[in-house]
Amino acid sequence: MTAIALSHLTKSYPRQATPALADVSLAAEPGTLLALLGASGSGKSTLLKLIAGVEAPDSGEITFDGRSILRVPAHRRGAVLMFQKAYLFPFLSVAENIAFGLRVQGASRATIQAEVRRMLALVELPGIEHKRPAQLSGGEQQRVALARALVTRPRVLLLDEPFSSLDPTVRQTLQEAVRRIQGELGITTLLVTHDRGEALAMADRVALIERGEVLACDTPRRLFERPPTCRAARLMGVTTFLRGELAGGWLQSRLGALAVCGPSPREGRATYAIRPEQIRLRCLPGPNALPARILAQTFRGELSEYVLQVGDATLRVQAFQPVAIPAGGELFVELPPEHLFPVCDDEASSERPL
Ligand code: ADP
């Protein structure tokens, strides 16, 4: 099992005003899955290309098990890339596609046959050796691509949005299959995705990437529940931030005093955040509850989304129990102190905070 370490990586492309990656440092423990989560254009694929050897960094270091791989040619790094599209050879059978890497290595016929069978069992597609890629569904093609990537027993698996062209059910089954196989083989894996749910469900650790920078890297649960900064929190779906003066367990925001609890930063200027599903809607006033008016509501099945006017600010709430108040109606939003958490304010506060 291989440990990957990236330190101070910077990469600029010609004719681009800003670097695709700026001083990125990250580590993946042996046998774990690290997800790189960020919007399109944030530099995630560039990071995979640097590891795979498709691109070279301007500066910085990449090591596998403590040894630099920067001077090792791409085909000797033991890192395989898998993309959104399977890119199988259309005129070769499934078996020939999977066998390709082993043939290049000069493996014997018997080894190739045994390995192809083993890989097809691993990706749960036994008995399709003779089919052509065109006869397979999108999900099956990705499984074959995975088998082809893994047959040479690489040290590192690099997945670049491999599920994003699949429909939701197939995507989920394939996510589960990749996670199982990754765990069984103990192969250190980096997964690039812009899908928060996918990163949270699959990864041991998630790195949040924005505009070529790593904003935070932690376990899915910690990043979801307590993202450390405003920018990290936004990437995790938080939209409510309260800035104010903190004194004696109270945050004096421009909407009034709100109780906060738990370990708090030092007194003085502070910013707190709350997840949209932790904000409660209530018909009556109460502690930490602010008067609000419903601007819009959207039914989304298991939950309903509300846009509320609170003072001169708008606030987004996700409620599992819809309220029986029409748009324009008045109610209260409760911000429970135990769900308000401090964040380091790393944004230029162009928006008006609460
Ligand atoms: P992501 O994978 O997060 O979508 P990328 O790593 O593909 O992001 O791209 C990061 C930035 O680098 C983007 O602004 C993109 O336009 C730019 N970029 C990527 N590849 C190239 C290239 N070959 N030449 C020039 N610019 C590129």
PDB file of C-alpha atoms and ligand atoms in Angstrom, residues 11-16 18-21 36 38-49 55 160-161 192-193 209 212, ligand 1:
ATOM      1  CA  LYS A  11       1.093  24.611 -11.724  1.00  0.00           C
ATOM      2  CA  SER A  12       0.324  27.323 -14.289  1.00  0.00           C
ATOM      3  CA  TYR A  13      -0.826  26.785 -17.850  1.00  0.00           C
ATOM      4  CA  PRO A  14       0.308  29.108 -20.648  1.00  0.00           C
ATOM      5  CA  ARG A  15      -1.943  32.136 -21.241  1.00  0.00           C
ATOM      6  CA  GLN A  16      -3.858  31.659 -17.949  1.00  0.00           C
ATOM      7  CA  THR A  18      -3.976  32.615 -12.424  1.00  0.00           C
ATOM      8  CA  PRO A  19      -2.258  29.321 -11.637  1.00  0.00           C
ATOM      9  CA  ALA A  20      -4.417  26.174 -11.874  1.00  0.00           C
ATOM     10  CA  LEU A  21      -2.825  25.067  -8.583  1.00  0.00           C
ATOM     11  CA  LEU A  36     -10.905  16.094  -4.169  1.00  0.00           C
ATOM     12  CA  GLY A  38     -14.614  21.357  -5.829  1.00  0.00           C
ATOM     13  CA  ALA A  39     -16.418  23.183  -8.615  1.00  0.00           C
ATOM     14  CA  SER A  40     -15.475  22.794 -12.246  1.00  0.00           C
ATOM     15  CA  GLY A  41     -12.219  24.607 -13.066  1.00  0.00           C
ATOM     16  CA  SER A  42     -10.885  24.533  -9.492  1.00  0.00           C
ATOM     17  CA  GLY A  43      -7.800  22.499 -10.415  1.00  0.00           C
ATOM     18  CA  LYS A  44      -8.794  18.971  -9.392  1.00  0.00           C
ATOM     19  CA  SER A  45      -7.977  17.227 -12.684  1.00  0.00           C
ATOM     20  CA  THR A  46      -4.701  19.116 -12.904  1.00  0.00           C
ATOM     21  CA  LEU A  47      -3.717  17.590  -9.566  1.00  0.00           C
ATOM     22  CA  LEU A  48      -4.417  14.074 -10.889  1.00  0.00           C
ATOM     23  CA  LYS A  49      -2.472  14.823 -14.089  1.00  0.00           C
ATOM     24  CA  GLU A  55       1.669  17.220 -16.706  1.00  0.00           C
ATOM     25  CA  ASP A 160     -11.520  11.651 -12.567  1.00  0.00           C
ATOM     26  CA  GLU A 161     -15.315  12.018 -12.258  1.00  0.00           C
ATOM     27  CA  VAL A 192     -12.051  13.867  -8.298  1.00  0.00           C
ATOM     28  CA  THR A 193     -15.675  14.931  -8.001  1.00  0.00           C
ATOM     29  CA  ILE A 209     -10.438  22.667  -3.562  1.00  0.00           C
ATOM     30  CA  GLY A 212      -6.357  26.104  -7.136  1.00  0.00           C
TER      31      GLY A 212
HETATM   32  P1  ADP B   1     -11.236  20.860 -12.568  1.00  0.00           P
HETATM   33  O1  ADP B   1     -10.722  19.464 -12.762  1.00  0.00           O
HETATM   34  O2  ADP B   1     -11.432  21.222 -11.141  1.00  0.00           O
HETATM   35  O3  ADP B   1     -12.450  21.128 -13.414  1.00  0.00           O
HETATM   36  P2  ADP B   1      -8.909  21.661 -14.111  1.00  0.00           P
HETATM   37  O4  ADP B   1      -7.724  21.142 -13.383  1.00  0.00           O
HETATM   38  O5  ADP B   1      -9.371  20.883 -15.299  1.00  0.00           O
HETATM   39  O6  ADP B   1     -10.103  21.884 -13.080  1.00  0.00           O
HETATM   40  O7  ADP B   1      -8.610  23.155 -14.590  1.00  0.00           O
HETATM   41  C1  ADP B   1      -8.111  24.141 -13.698  1.00  0.00           C
HETATM   42  C2  ADP B   1      -7.865  25.421 -14.499  1.00  0.00           C
HETATM   43  O8  ADP B   1      -6.816  25.212 -15.431  1.00  0.00           O
HETATM   44  C3  ADP B   1      -9.061  25.890 -15.311  1.00  0.00           C
HETATM   45  O9  ADP B   1      -9.083  27.293 -15.301  1.00  0.00           O
HETATM   46  C4  ADP B   1      -8.766  25.366 -16.694  1.00  0.00           C
HETATM   47  O10 ADP B   1      -9.364  26.185 -17.684  1.00  0.00           O
HETATM   48  C5  ADP B   1      -7.247  25.459 -16.748  1.00  0.00           C
HETATM   49  N1  ADP B   1      -6.667  24.398 -17.620  1.00  0.00           N
HETATM   50  C6  ADP B   1      -6.767  23.078 -17.453  1.00  0.00           C
HETATM   51  N2  ADP B   1      -6.084  22.407 -18.409  1.00  0.00           N
HETATM   52  C7  ADP B   1      -5.529  23.360 -19.197  1.00  0.00           C
HETATM   53  C8  ADP B   1      -4.687  23.333 -20.347  1.00  0.00           C
HETATM   54  N3  ADP B   1      -4.268  22.165 -20.869  1.00  0.00           N
HETATM   55  N4  ADP B   1      -4.300  24.508 -20.887  1.00  0.00           N
HETATM   56  C9  ADP B   1      -4.704  25.684 -20.351  1.00  0.00           C
HETATM   57  N5  ADP B   1      -5.483  25.778 -19.265  1.00  0.00           N
HETATM   58  C10 ADP B   1      -5.906  24.649 -18.693  1.00  0.00           C
END
